[in-house]
Short mmCIF file of C-alpha atoms and ligand atoms in Angstrom, two decimals:
data_model
loop_
_atom_site.label_atom_id
_atom_site.label_comp_id
_atom_site.label_asym_id
_atom_site.label_seq_id
_atom_site.Cartn_x
_atom_site.Cartn_y
_atom_site.Cartn_z
CA UNK A 1 -9.39 14.01 -66.40
CA UNK A 2 -5.70 14.14 -65.43
CA UNK A 3 -3.57 14.68 -68.56
CA UNK A 4 -1.23 11.76 -69.19
CA UNK A 5 -3.23 9.33 -67.07
CA UNK A 6 -4.46 5.95 -68.30
CA UNK A 7 -7.94 4.73 -67.38
CA UNK A 8 -9.12 1.23 -68.17
CA UNK A 9 -12.75 0.47 -67.36
CA UNK A 10 -14.56 -2.86 -67.57
CA UNK A 11 -12.21 -4.23 -70.22
CA UNK A 12 -13.13 -7.56 -71.82
CA UNK A 13 -10.86 -9.30 -74.32
CA UNK A 14 -11.29 -12.52 -76.29
CA UNK A 15 -8.93 -14.50 -78.51
CA UNK A 16 -10.59 -16.20 -81.46
CA UNK A 17 -14.15 -17.18 -80.67
CA UNK A 18 -13.88 -18.69 -77.26
CA UNK A 19 -10.87 -17.69 -75.11
CA UNK A 20 -12.05 -15.00 -72.69
CA UNK A 21 -8.68 -13.64 -71.58
CA UNK A 22 -9.80 -10.50 -69.68
CA UNK A 23 -13.07 -10.02 -67.80
CA UNK A 24 -14.17 -6.64 -66.50
CA UNK A 25 -10.66 -5.28 -65.87
CA UNK A 26 -10.50 -1.76 -64.43
CA UNK A 27 -7.29 -0.01 -63.52
CA UNK A 28 -5.61 3.35 -63.74
CA UNK A 29 -2.09 4.65 -64.11
CA UNK A 30 -1.57 8.23 -62.97
CA UNK A 31 0.69 10.52 -65.00
CA UNK A 32 4.23 10.04 -63.65
CA UNK A 33 3.17 6.97 -61.62
CA UNK A 34 4.60 3.46 -61.71
CA UNK A 35 1.93 0.76 -61.60
CA UNK A 36 2.63 -2.98 -61.54
CA UNK A 37 0.43 -5.85 -62.69
CA UNK A 38 1.21 -9.20 -61.10
CA UNK A 39 -0.20 -12.60 -61.81
CA UNK A 40 0.64 -16.20 -62.61
CA UNK A 41 1.18 -17.56 -66.11
CA UNK A 42 -1.92 -17.08 -68.21
CA UNK A 43 -3.51 -14.53 -65.85
CA UNK A 44 -3.89 -12.02 -68.69
CA UNK A 45 -1.02 -9.63 -68.03
CA UNK A 46 0.36 -9.53 -71.57
CA UNK A 47 -3.17 -9.37 -72.95
CA UNK A 48 -3.79 -6.22 -70.93
CA UNK A 49 -0.68 -4.56 -72.39
CA UNK A 50 -1.62 -5.68 -75.91
CA UNK A 51 -5.06 -4.13 -75.47
CA UNK A 52 -3.54 -0.83 -74.35
CA UNK A 53 -0.90 -0.77 -77.12
CA UNK A 54 -3.42 -1.73 -79.83
CA UNK A 55 -1.59 -4.91 -80.81
CA UNK A 56 -4.28 -7.45 -79.88
CA UNK A 57 -5.29 -8.06 -83.48
CA UNK A 58 -1.75 -9.30 -84.24
CA UNK A 59 -2.59 -12.17 -81.86
CA UNK A 60 -6.15 -12.76 -83.10
CA UNK A 61 -7.50 -10.99 -80.05
CA UNK A 62 -10.16 -8.29 -79.78
CA UNK A 63 -11.74 -5.99 -77.21
CA UNK A 64 -15.38 -6.94 -76.76
CA UNK A 65 -16.36 -4.47 -74.00
CA UNK A 66 -15.03 -1.67 -71.84
CA UNK A 67 -12.88 1.35 -72.53
CA UNK A 68 -9.27 2.46 -72.53
CA UNK A 69 -8.66 6.19 -72.24
CA UNK A 70 -5.36 8.00 -72.18
CA UNK A 71 -5.17 11.72 -71.51
CA UNK A 72 -8.84 12.02 -72.39
CA UNK A 73 -8.43 10.20 -75.73
CA UNK A 74 -10.13 6.85 -76.35
CA UNK A 75 -7.44 4.34 -77.31
CA UNK A 76 -9.42 1.08 -77.25
CA UNK A 77 -9.20 -0.63 -80.66
CA UNK A 78 -7.17 2.19 -82.28
CA UNK A 79 -4.23 1.56 -84.59
CA UNK A 80 -0.91 0.89 -82.77
CA UNK A 81 0.78 3.79 -84.59
CA UNK A 82 -1.92 6.19 -83.36
CA UNK A 83 -1.38 4.94 -79.82
CA UNK A 84 2.40 5.45 -80.10
CA UNK A 85 1.76 8.98 -81.35
CA UNK A 86 -0.47 9.57 -78.33
CA UNK A 87 2.61 8.81 -76.20
CA UNK A 88 1.95 5.20 -75.17
CA UNK A 89 4.80 2.85 -76.16
CA UNK A 90 5.24 -0.83 -75.37
CA UNK A 91 8.44 -2.79 -74.76
CA UNK A 92 7.31 -6.28 -75.76
CA UNK A 93 7.97 -9.40 -73.73
CA UNK A 94 11.00 -11.35 -74.91
CA UNK A 95 12.97 -8.17 -75.82
CA UNK A 96 12.40 -8.53 -79.53
CA UNK A 97 15.28 -6.58 -81.05
CA UNK A 98 16.30 -6.69 -84.72
CA UNK A 99 19.14 -9.18 -84.32
CA UNK A 100 20.80 -8.42 -87.66
CA UNK A 101 20.74 -4.64 -87.25
CA UNK A 102 23.28 -2.72 -85.20
CA UNK A 103 22.44 -1.21 -81.83
CA UNK A 104 22.31 2.20 -83.48
CA UNK A 105 19.98 1.02 -86.25
CA UNK A 106 17.68 -0.58 -83.68
CA UNK A 107 17.44 2.74 -81.86
CA UNK A 108 16.74 4.61 -85.09
CA UNK A 109 13.98 2.11 -85.84
CA UNK A 110 12.38 3.14 -82.54
CA UNK A 111 12.13 6.69 -83.81
CA UNK A 112 10.62 5.64 -87.16
CA UNK A 113 6.96 5.72 -86.28
CA UNK A 114 7.32 9.12 -84.69
CA UNK A 115 9.43 10.96 -87.18
CA UNK A 116 9.12 9.10 -90.47
CA UNK A 117 12.83 8.32 -90.67
CA UNK A 118 13.90 6.04 -93.44
CA UNK A 119 17.05 3.95 -93.52
CA UNK A 120 19.87 5.93 -95.07
CA UNK A 121 18.24 9.27 -94.33
CA UNK A 122 20.25 11.62 -92.13
CA UNK A 123 19.54 11.24 -88.45
CA UNK A 124 17.54 14.25 -87.26
CA UNK A 125 18.61 16.42 -84.34
CA UNK A 126 15.60 15.28 -82.31
CA UNK A 127 16.53 11.65 -82.92
CA UNK A 128 20.13 12.33 -81.95
CA UNK A 129 18.98 13.98 -78.71
CA UNK A 130 16.76 11.01 -77.86
CA UNK A 131 19.59 8.63 -78.69
CA UNK A 132 22.03 10.54 -76.50
CA UNK A 133 19.54 10.26 -73.64
CA UNK A 134 19.31 6.50 -74.20
CA UNK A 135 23.11 6.27 -74.23
CA UNK A 136 23.26 8.25 -70.96
CA UNK A 137 20.84 5.77 -69.43
CA UNK A 138 22.62 2.73 -70.90
CA UNK A 139 26.31 3.52 -71.43
CA UNK A 140 26.92 -0.06 -72.56
CA UNK A 141 24.74 0.59 -75.63
CA UNK A 142 26.92 3.56 -76.57
CA UNK A 143 30.00 1.33 -76.33
CA UNK A 144 28.32 -1.30 -78.54
CA UNK A 145 26.54 1.02 -80.94
CA UNK A 146 28.08 -0.52 -84.07
CA UNK A 147 27.61 -4.10 -82.87
CA UNK A 148 24.87 -6.40 -84.18
CA UNK A 149 22.06 -6.53 -81.62
CA UNK A 150 21.92 -10.34 -81.83
CA UNK A 151 25.38 -10.50 -80.25
CA UNK A 152 24.35 -8.61 -77.10
CA UNK A 153 23.70 -10.48 -73.85
CA UNK A 154 20.10 -11.00 -72.73
CA UNK A 155 20.30 -8.09 -70.31
CA UNK A 156 21.83 -5.82 -72.92
CA UNK A 157 19.09 -6.77 -75.38
CA UNK A 158 16.54 -5.84 -72.72
CA UNK A 159 18.27 -2.47 -72.36
CA UNK A 160 18.15 -2.03 -76.14
CA UNK A 161 14.47 -2.94 -76.25
CA UNK A 162 13.74 -0.33 -73.57
CA UNK A 163 16.03 2.17 -75.29
CA UNK A 164 14.25 1.63 -78.60
CA UNK A 165 10.90 2.33 -76.95
CA UNK A 166 12.31 5.49 -75.38
CA UNK A 167 13.30 6.74 -78.86
CA UNK A 168 9.57 7.28 -79.50
CA UNK A 169 9.50 9.73 -76.53
CA UNK A 170 6.79 7.94 -74.56
CA UNK A 171 4.80 9.58 -71.81
CA UNK A 172 3.54 6.16 -70.74
CA UNK A 173 5.87 3.15 -71.09
CA UNK A 174 4.37 -0.35 -71.11
CA UNK A 175 6.90 -2.91 -69.90
CA UNK A 176 6.21 -6.62 -70.32
CA UNK A 177 8.28 -8.82 -67.98
CA UNK A 178 11.54 -6.86 -68.19
CA UNK A 179 13.25 -9.16 -65.66
CA UNK A 180 12.33 -12.42 -67.41
CA UNK A 181 15.31 -14.76 -67.72
CA UNK A 182 17.86 -12.24 -66.44
CA UNK A 183 20.51 -12.84 -63.77
CA UNK A 184 19.77 -11.10 -60.44
CA UNK A 185 22.46 -8.46 -60.97
CA UNK A 186 21.00 -7.52 -64.34
CA UNK A 187 17.48 -7.47 -62.87
CA UNK A 188 18.77 -4.90 -60.36
CA UNK A 189 20.25 -2.77 -63.15
CA UNK A 190 17.05 -2.86 -65.20
CA UNK A 191 15.05 -1.93 -62.08
CA UNK A 192 17.39 1.03 -61.52
CA UNK A 193 16.79 2.20 -65.07
CA UNK A 194 13.01 1.91 -64.72
CA UNK A 195 13.29 4.06 -61.59
CA UNK A 196 15.36 6.60 -63.52
CA UNK A 197 12.86 6.67 -66.41
CA UNK A 198 10.02 7.26 -63.95
CA UNK A 199 12.03 10.00 -62.24
CA UNK A 200 12.25 11.73 -65.62
CA UNK A 201 8.45 11.99 -65.65
CA UNK A 202 7.48 8.97 -67.77
CA UNK A 203 4.59 6.92 -66.36
CA UNK A 204 5.20 3.15 -66.34
CA UNK A 205 2.77 0.24 -66.50
CA UNK A 206 4.88 -2.77 -65.57
CA UNK A 207 3.85 -6.38 -66.00
CA UNK A 208 5.97 -8.75 -63.93
CA UNK A 209 6.05 -12.22 -62.46
CA UNK A 210 8.91 -11.13 -60.20
CA UNK A 211 6.73 -9.59 -57.52
CA UNK A 212 9.65 -8.51 -55.36
CA UNK A 213 10.99 -6.30 -58.14
CA UNK A 214 7.56 -5.09 -59.22
CA UNK A 215 6.34 -4.11 -55.75
CA UNK A 216 9.63 -2.40 -55.04
CA UNK A 217 9.36 -0.28 -58.18
CA UNK A 218 5.65 0.48 -58.24
CA UNK A 219 3.55 2.87 -56.19
CA UNK A 220 0.45 0.80 -56.83
CA UNK A 221 -0.19 -2.75 -57.99
CA UNK A 222 -2.92 -5.03 -59.27
CA UNK A 223 -3.01 -8.79 -59.05
CA UNK A 224 -4.68 -10.51 -62.00
CA UNK A 225 -6.12 -13.96 -61.65
CA UNK A 226 -7.61 -15.80 -64.61
CA UNK A 227 -8.44 -12.59 -66.42
CA UNK A 228 -9.86 -10.65 -63.46
CA UNK A 229 -8.48 -8.12 -60.99
CA UNK A 230 -8.23 -10.09 -57.78
CA UNK A 231 -6.45 -7.53 -55.59
CA UNK A 232 -5.50 -3.88 -55.93
CA UNK A 233 -3.81 -1.43 -53.63
CA UNK A 234 -0.62 0.39 -52.83
CA UNK A 235 2.48 -1.76 -53.33
CA UNK A 236 3.29 -1.45 -49.64
CA UNK A 237 -0.15 -2.74 -48.63
CA UNK A 238 -0.09 -5.55 -51.17
CA UNK A 239 3.37 -6.66 -50.05
CA UNK A 240 1.96 -7.15 -46.54
CA UNK A 241 -0.98 -9.35 -47.53
CA UNK A 242 -0.71 -13.07 -46.91
CA UNK A 243 -1.86 -13.94 -50.39
CA UNK A 244 0.77 -11.87 -52.15
CA UNK A 245 3.51 -12.93 -49.75
CA UNK A 246 2.68 -16.60 -50.10
CA UNK A 247 1.88 -16.78 -53.81
CA UNK A 248 4.09 -14.09 -55.29
CA UNK A 249 6.87 -13.35 -52.83
CA UNK A 250 7.52 -17.00 -52.01
CA UNK A 251 7.23 -16.54 -48.25
CA UNK A 252 6.08 -19.73 -46.53
CA UNK A 253 5.96 -17.70 -43.31
CA UNK A 254 2.85 -15.86 -44.46
CA UNK A 255 0.93 -19.13 -44.40
CA UNK A 256 1.49 -19.71 -40.64
CA UNK A 257 -1.76 -19.62 -38.64
CA UNK A 258 -0.36 -17.10 -36.11
CA UNK A 259 0.76 -14.80 -38.92
CA UNK A 260 -2.70 -14.99 -40.45
CA UNK A 261 -4.22 -14.11 -37.07
CA UNK A 262 -2.09 -10.96 -36.93
CA UNK A 263 0.18 -12.27 -34.12
CA UNK A 264 3.64 -10.77 -33.64
CA UNK A 265 5.54 -11.59 -36.78
CA UNK A 266 8.44 -13.42 -35.10
CA UNK A 267 11.18 -13.89 -37.68
CA UNK A 268 9.35 -11.72 -40.17
CA UNK A 269 11.75 -8.91 -41.13
CA UNK A 270 8.81 -6.59 -41.83
CA UNK A 271 7.14 -5.75 -38.52
CA UNK A 272 4.41 -3.50 -39.96
CA UNK A 273 0.89 -4.80 -39.22
CA UNK A 274 -1.03 -6.37 -42.05
CA UNK A 275 -3.71 -4.21 -43.53
CA UNK A 276 -6.93 -5.60 -44.92
CA UNK A 277 -6.82 -5.31 -48.67
CA UNK A 278 -9.53 -3.63 -50.61
CA UNK A 279 -10.61 -5.18 -53.85
CA UNK A 280 -10.68 -2.87 -56.84
CA UNK A 281 -11.77 0.53 -55.51
CA UNK A 282 -13.68 1.58 -58.62
P1 LIG B 301 2.50 -15.19 -69.04
O1 LIG B 301 3.04 -14.65 -67.76
O2 LIG B 301 2.65 -16.66 -69.19
O3 LIG B 301 2.96 -14.42 -70.25
P2 LIG B 301 0.02 -13.70 -69.00
O4 LIG B 301 -0.47 -13.35 -67.65
O5 LIG B 301 0.74 -12.63 -69.75
O6 LIG B 301 0.91 -15.01 -68.93
P3 LIG B 301 -1.63 -13.89 -71.32
O7 LIG B 301 -0.49 -14.25 -72.24
O8 LIG B 301 -2.19 -12.53 -71.41
O9 LIG B 301 -1.23 -14.19 -69.82
O10 LIG B 301 -2.77 -14.96 -71.57
C1 LIG B 301 -4.07 -14.85 -70.99
C2 LIG B 301 -4.95 -15.98 -71.52
O11 LIG B 301 -5.15 -15.82 -72.93
C3 LIG B 301 -4.33 -17.36 -71.37
O12 LIG B 301 -5.36 -18.26 -71.10
C4 LIG B 301 -3.70 -17.63 -72.71
O13 LIG B 301 -3.65 -19.01 -72.97
C5 LIG B 301 -4.66 -16.94 -73.65
N1 LIG B 301 -3.99 -16.45 -74.86
C6 LIG B 301 -2.94 -15.59 -74.92
N2 LIG B 301 -2.60 -15.31 -76.19
C7 LIG B 301 -3.46 -16.03 -76.96
C8 LIG B 301 -3.63 -16.18 -78.37
N3 LIG B 301 -2.88 -15.52 -79.24
N4 LIG B 301 -4.63 -17.00 -78.79
C9 LIG B 301 -5.42 -17.67 -77.91
N5 LIG B 301 -5.31 -17.56 -76.58
C10 LIG B 301 -4.34 -16.76 -76.10
#
Protein backbone atom coordinates (compact mmCIF):
# COMPACT_ATOMS: atom_id res chain seq x y z
CA UNK A 1 0.00 0.00 0.00
CA UNK A 2 1.26 3.49 -0.89
CA UNK A 3 2.48 5.26 2.27
CA UNK A 4 0.45 8.38 3.02
CA UNK A 5 -2.52 7.29 0.92
CA UNK A 6 -6.09 7.14 2.20
CA UNK A 7 -8.35 4.24 1.23
CA UNK A 8 -12.03 4.18 2.08
CA UNK A 9 -13.90 0.99 1.22
CA UNK A 10 -17.62 0.31 1.46
CA UNK A 11 -18.15 2.89 4.19
CA UNK A 12 -21.57 3.01 5.85
CA UNK A 13 -22.48 5.64 8.44
CA UNK A 14 -25.64 6.17 10.48
CA UNK A 15 -26.75 8.97 12.79
CA UNK A 16 -28.84 7.85 15.74
CA UNK A 17 -30.89 4.79 14.90
CA UNK A 18 -32.30 5.61 11.54
CA UNK A 19 -30.45 8.22 9.43
CA UNK A 20 -28.30 6.33 6.92
CA UNK A 21 -25.97 9.14 5.85
CA UNK A 22 -23.37 7.14 3.85
CA UNK A 23 -23.96 3.95 1.90
CA UNK A 24 -21.11 1.89 0.49
CA UNK A 25 -18.73 4.81 -0.09
CA UNK A 26 -15.36 3.91 -1.62
CA UNK A 27 -12.71 6.44 -2.50
CA UNK A 28 -8.99 6.98 -2.32
CA UNK A 29 -6.66 9.91 -1.91
CA UNK A 30 -3.11 9.32 -3.12
CA UNK A 31 -0.20 10.70 -1.09
CA UNK A 32 0.43 14.25 -2.36
CA UNK A 33 -2.85 14.25 -4.34
CA UNK A 34 -5.74 16.70 -4.13
CA UNK A 35 -9.14 15.01 -4.24
CA UNK A 36 -12.47 16.84 -4.20
CA UNK A 37 -15.86 15.61 -3.02
CA UNK A 38 -18.83 17.44 -4.52
CA UNK A 39 -22.49 17.13 -3.76
CA UNK A 40 -25.63 19.04 -2.86
CA UNK A 41 -26.70 19.87 0.69
CA UNK A 42 -27.18 16.72 2.71
CA UNK A 43 -25.29 14.48 0.25
CA UNK A 44 -22.98 13.26 3.02
CA UNK A 45 -19.83 15.27 2.37
CA UNK A 46 -19.25 16.45 5.94
CA UNK A 47 -20.17 13.01 7.24
CA UNK A 48 -17.41 11.49 5.13
CA UNK A 49 -14.83 13.88 6.61
CA UNK A 50 -16.13 13.24 10.14
CA UNK A 51 -15.75 9.51 9.59
CA UNK A 52 -12.15 9.95 8.43
CA UNK A 53 -11.23 12.36 11.25
CA UNK A 54 -12.88 10.20 13.92
CA UNK A 55 -15.32 12.90 15.02
CA UNK A 56 -18.58 11.16 14.10
CA UNK A 57 -19.42 10.29 17.69
CA UNK A 58 -19.49 14.02 18.55
CA UNK A 59 -22.51 14.18 16.22
CA UNK A 60 -24.16 10.95 17.39
CA UNK A 61 -22.95 9.20 14.28
CA UNK A 62 -21.22 5.83 13.89
CA UNK A 63 -19.56 3.69 11.23
CA UNK A 64 -21.61 0.54 10.73
CA UNK A 65 -19.62 -1.08 7.89
CA UNK A 66 -16.57 -0.63 5.69
CA UNK A 67 -13.02 0.45 6.35
CA UNK A 68 -10.84 3.54 6.41
CA UNK A 69 -7.11 2.97 6.05
CA UNK A 70 -4.37 5.53 6.01
CA UNK A 71 -0.78 4.58 5.26
CA UNK A 72 -1.62 0.97 6.05
CA UNK A 73 -3.18 1.83 9.44
CA UNK A 74 -6.88 1.25 10.10
CA UNK A 75 -8.41 4.55 11.18
CA UNK A 76 -12.13 3.70 11.15
CA UNK A 77 -13.62 4.34 14.60
CA UNK A 78 -10.29 5.35 16.20
CA UNK A 79 -9.93 8.27 18.59
CA UNK A 80 -9.57 11.68 16.85
CA UNK A 81 -6.25 12.34 18.64
CA UNK A 82 -4.84 9.05 17.30
CA UNK A 83 -5.91 10.06 13.81
CA UNK A 84 -4.24 13.48 14.15
CA UNK A 85 -1.07 11.74 15.31
CA UNK A 86 -1.25 9.52 12.22
CA UNK A 87 -1.04 12.74 10.18
CA UNK A 88 -4.70 13.27 9.22
CA UNK A 89 -6.02 16.68 10.33
CA UNK A 90 -9.39 18.26 9.63
CA UNK A 91 -10.27 21.93 9.14
CA UNK A 92 -13.92 21.92 10.20
CA UNK A 93 -16.72 23.58 8.26
CA UNK A 94 -17.60 27.03 9.55
CA UNK A 95 -13.96 27.88 10.42
CA UNK A 96 -14.42 27.35 14.13
CA UNK A 97 -11.64 29.43 15.66
CA UNK A 98 -11.37 30.34 19.36
CA UNK A 99 -12.86 33.82 19.08
CA UNK A 100 -11.56 35.06 22.44
CA UNK A 101 -8.00 33.85 21.93
CA UNK A 102 -5.42 35.71 19.89
CA UNK A 103 -4.30 34.54 16.47
CA UNK A 104 -1.07 33.31 18.04
CA UNK A 105 -2.87 31.38 20.78
CA UNK A 106 -5.15 29.77 18.20
CA UNK A 107 -2.10 28.56 16.30
CA UNK A 108 -0.49 27.22 19.47
CA UNK A 109 -3.72 25.36 20.22
CA UNK A 110 -3.29 23.61 16.87
CA UNK A 111 0.03 22.23 18.04
CA UNK A 112 -1.39 21.03 21.38
CA UNK A 113 -2.46 17.56 20.42
CA UNK A 114 0.85 16.89 18.76
CA UNK A 115 3.29 18.25 21.25
CA UNK A 116 1.48 18.44 24.57
CA UNK A 117 1.91 22.20 24.88
CA UNK A 118 0.11 23.85 27.72
CA UNK A 119 -0.89 27.49 27.91
CA UNK A 120 1.90 29.51 29.48
CA UNK A 121 4.55 26.94 28.62
CA UNK A 122 7.38 28.18 26.41
CA UNK A 123 6.74 27.73 22.73
CA UNK A 124 8.95 24.92 21.43
CA UNK A 125 11.30 25.35 18.48
CA UNK A 126 9.24 22.90 16.41
CA UNK A 127 6.10 24.90 17.13
CA UNK A 128 7.86 28.13 16.22
CA UNK A 129 9.01 26.62 12.91
CA UNK A 130 5.48 25.45 12.09
CA UNK A 131 4.11 28.86 13.04
CA UNK A 132 6.66 30.65 10.85
CA UNK A 133 5.57 28.45 7.95
CA UNK A 134 1.93 29.38 8.60
CA UNK A 135 2.91 33.06 8.71
CA UNK A 136 4.78 32.67 5.40
CA UNK A 137 1.64 31.19 3.88
CA UNK A 138 -0.67 33.79 5.45
CA UNK A 139 1.25 37.04 6.05
CA UNK A 140 -1.95 38.70 7.27
CA UNK A 141 -1.97 36.33 10.28
CA UNK A 142 1.55 37.46 11.20
CA UNK A 143 0.39 41.09 11.08
CA UNK A 144 -2.60 40.25 13.31
CA UNK A 145 -0.91 37.76 15.61
CA UNK A 146 -1.85 39.62 18.81
CA UNK A 147 -5.41 40.32 17.69
CA UNK A 148 -8.43 38.40 18.99
CA UNK A 149 -9.47 35.84 16.38
CA UNK A 150 -13.13 36.89 16.67
CA UNK A 151 -12.22 40.27 15.17
CA UNK A 152 -10.80 38.80 11.96
CA UNK A 153 -12.83 38.85 8.74
CA UNK A 154 -14.47 35.62 7.56
CA UNK A 155 -11.68 34.98 5.07
CA UNK A 156 -9.00 35.65 7.66
CA UNK A 157 -10.72 33.27 10.08
CA UNK A 158 -10.67 30.63 7.35
CA UNK A 159 -6.95 31.23 6.95
CA UNK A 160 -6.50 30.88 10.71
CA UNK A 161 -8.52 27.66 10.76
CA UNK A 162 -6.31 26.23 8.01
CA UNK A 163 -3.19 27.59 9.72
CA UNK A 164 -4.20 25.97 13.00
CA UNK A 165 -4.61 22.61 11.26
CA UNK A 166 -1.19 23.01 9.65
CA UNK A 167 0.36 23.47 13.11
CA UNK A 168 -0.28 19.74 13.66
CA UNK A 169 1.98 18.99 10.63
CA UNK A 170 -0.59 17.03 8.65
CA UNK A 171 0.30 14.70 5.82
CA UNK A 172 -3.36 14.61 4.81
CA UNK A 173 -5.48 17.74 5.28
CA UNK A 174 -9.28 17.41 5.35
CA UNK A 175 -10.94 20.64 4.25
CA UNK A 176 -14.68 21.13 4.75
CA UNK A 177 -16.16 23.84 2.50
CA UNK A 178 -13.27 26.32 2.73
CA UNK A 179 -14.97 28.74 0.30
CA UNK A 180 -18.32 28.83 2.10
CA UNK A 181 -19.62 32.38 2.54
CA UNK A 182 -16.45 34.05 1.25
CA UNK A 183 -16.22 36.83 -1.34
CA UNK A 184 -14.86 35.68 -4.73
CA UNK A 185 -11.50 37.39 -4.21
CA UNK A 186 -11.01 35.63 -0.90
CA UNK A 187 -12.08 32.31 -2.44
CA UNK A 188 -9.28 32.80 -4.98
CA UNK A 189 -6.76 33.47 -2.22
CA UNK A 190 -7.81 30.40 -0.23
CA UNK A 191 -7.59 28.30 -3.41
CA UNK A 192 -4.07 29.61 -3.99
CA UNK A 193 -3.08 28.58 -0.49
CA UNK A 194 -4.54 25.09 -0.91
CA UNK A 195 -2.46 24.78 -4.08
CA UNK A 196 0.63 25.89 -2.17
CA UNK A 197 -0.04 23.42 0.67
CA UNK A 198 -0.40 20.60 -1.86
CA UNK A 199 2.80 21.71 -3.60
CA UNK A 200 4.57 21.28 -0.26
CA UNK A 201 3.63 17.60 -0.32
CA UNK A 202 0.49 17.55 1.86
CA UNK A 203 -2.38 15.49 0.43
CA UNK A 204 -5.77 17.24 0.51
CA UNK A 205 -9.29 15.84 0.69
CA UNK A 206 -11.50 18.80 -0.12
CA UNK A 207 -15.26 18.93 0.37
CA UNK A 208 -16.88 21.74 -1.60
CA UNK A 209 -20.17 22.94 -2.98
CA UNK A 210 -18.28 25.38 -5.20
CA UNK A 211 -17.54 22.90 -7.97
CA UNK A 212 -15.63 25.40 -10.09
CA UNK A 213 -13.07 25.90 -7.33
CA UNK A 214 -12.98 22.24 -6.36
CA UNK A 215 -12.48 20.88 -9.87
CA UNK A 216 -9.84 23.49 -10.56
CA UNK A 217 -7.86 22.49 -7.47
CA UNK A 218 -8.30 18.73 -7.51
CA UNK A 219 -6.71 16.04 -9.66
CA UNK A 220 -9.63 13.72 -9.04
CA UNK A 221 -13.19 14.19 -7.81
CA UNK A 222 -16.18 12.27 -6.53
CA UNK A 223 -19.79 13.36 -6.67
CA UNK A 224 -21.90 12.22 -3.72
CA UNK A 225 -25.63 11.94 -4.01
CA UNK A 226 -27.80 11.02 -1.04
CA UNK A 227 -24.97 9.18 0.67
CA UNK A 228 -23.62 7.31 -2.36
CA UNK A 229 -20.82 7.90 -4.86
CA UNK A 230 -22.67 8.84 -8.02
CA UNK A 231 -19.72 9.80 -10.23
CA UNK A 232 -15.95 9.55 -9.96
CA UNK A 233 -13.13 10.46 -12.27
CA UNK A 234 -10.42 12.95 -13.05
CA UNK A 235 -11.49 16.54 -12.43
CA UNK A 236 -11.00 17.32 -16.11
CA UNK A 237 -13.31 14.48 -17.17
CA UNK A 238 -15.92 15.35 -14.55
CA UNK A 239 -15.92 19.01 -15.58
CA UNK A 240 -16.88 17.91 -19.10
CA UNK A 241 -19.87 15.78 -18.12
CA UNK A 242 -23.33 17.22 -18.65
CA UNK A 243 -24.46 16.29 -15.18
CA UNK A 244 -21.64 18.10 -13.41
CA UNK A 245 -21.83 21.10 -15.72
CA UNK A 246 -25.57 21.45 -15.31
CA UNK A 247 -25.94 20.64 -11.61
CA UNK A 248 -22.67 21.86 -10.14
CA UNK A 249 -21.14 24.34 -12.56
CA UNK A 250 -24.42 26.12 -13.28
CA UNK A 251 -24.13 25.80 -17.06
CA UNK A 252 -27.54 25.75 -18.73
CA UNK A 253 -25.70 25.09 -22.00
CA UNK A 254 -24.91 21.53 -20.95
CA UNK A 255 -28.61 20.73 -20.98
CA UNK A 256 -29.05 21.55 -24.71
CA UNK A 257 -30.01 18.49 -26.78
CA UNK A 258 -27.22 19.10 -29.35
CA UNK A 259 -24.64 19.37 -26.56
CA UNK A 260 -25.88 16.10 -25.11
CA UNK A 261 -25.56 14.48 -28.53
CA UNK A 262 -21.91 15.52 -28.71
CA UNK A 263 -22.49 18.16 -31.44
CA UNK A 264 -20.00 21.00 -31.88
CA UNK A 265 -20.14 22.98 -28.68
CA UNK A 266 -21.00 26.35 -30.25
CA UNK A 267 -20.55 29.02 -27.60
CA UNK A 268 -19.02 26.54 -25.20
CA UNK A 269 -15.58 27.92 -24.26
CA UNK A 270 -14.29 24.38 -23.67
CA UNK A 271 -14.06 22.63 -27.04
CA UNK A 272 -12.75 19.30 -25.71
CA UNK A 273 -15.10 16.37 -26.50
CA UNK A 274 -17.14 14.96 -23.67
CA UNK A 275 -15.90 11.70 -22.31
CA UNK A 276 -18.20 9.03 -20.95
CA UNK A 277 -17.84 8.94 -17.21
CA UNK A 278 -17.05 5.80 -15.37
CA UNK A 279 -18.81 5.17 -12.11
CA UNK A 280 -16.59 4.29 -9.18
CA UNK A 281 -13.72 2.24 -10.61
CA UNK A 282 -13.27 0.01 -7.57
P1 LIG B 1 -23.99 20.30 3.59
O1 LIG B 1 -23.34 20.69 2.31
O2 LIG B 1 -25.34 20.90 3.77
O3 LIG B 1 -23.10 20.47 4.79
P2 LIG B 1 -23.35 17.49 3.46
O4 LIG B 1 -23.20 16.95 2.09
O5 LIG B 1 -22.10 17.82 4.20
O6 LIG B 1 -24.32 18.74 3.44
P3 LIG B 1 -24.01 15.92 5.75
O7 LIG B 1 -23.99 17.09 6.70
O8 LIG B 1 -22.89 14.96 5.80
O9 LIG B 1 -24.20 16.43 4.26
O10 LIG B 1 -25.38 15.16 6.00
C1 LIG B 1 -25.69 13.90 5.39
C2 LIG B 1 -27.03 13.41 5.93
O11 LIG B 1 -26.91 13.13 7.32
C3 LIG B 1 -28.15 14.44 5.82
O12 LIG B 1 -29.33 13.74 5.55
C4 LIG B 1 -28.19 15.07 7.18
O13 LIG B 1 -29.48 15.55 7.48
C5 LIG B 1 -27.82 13.92 8.08
N1 LIG B 1 -27.12 14.38 9.30
C6 LIG B 1 -25.98 15.10 9.35
N2 LIG B 1 -25.59 15.30 10.63
C7 LIG B 1 -26.53 14.69 11.39
C8 LIG B 1 -26.70 14.53 12.81
N3 LIG B 1 -25.82 15.02 13.68
N4 LIG B 1 -27.78 13.83 13.23
C9 LIG B 1 -28.68 13.31 12.35
N5 LIG B 1 -28.56 13.41 11.01
C10 LIG B 1 -27.51 14.10 10.53
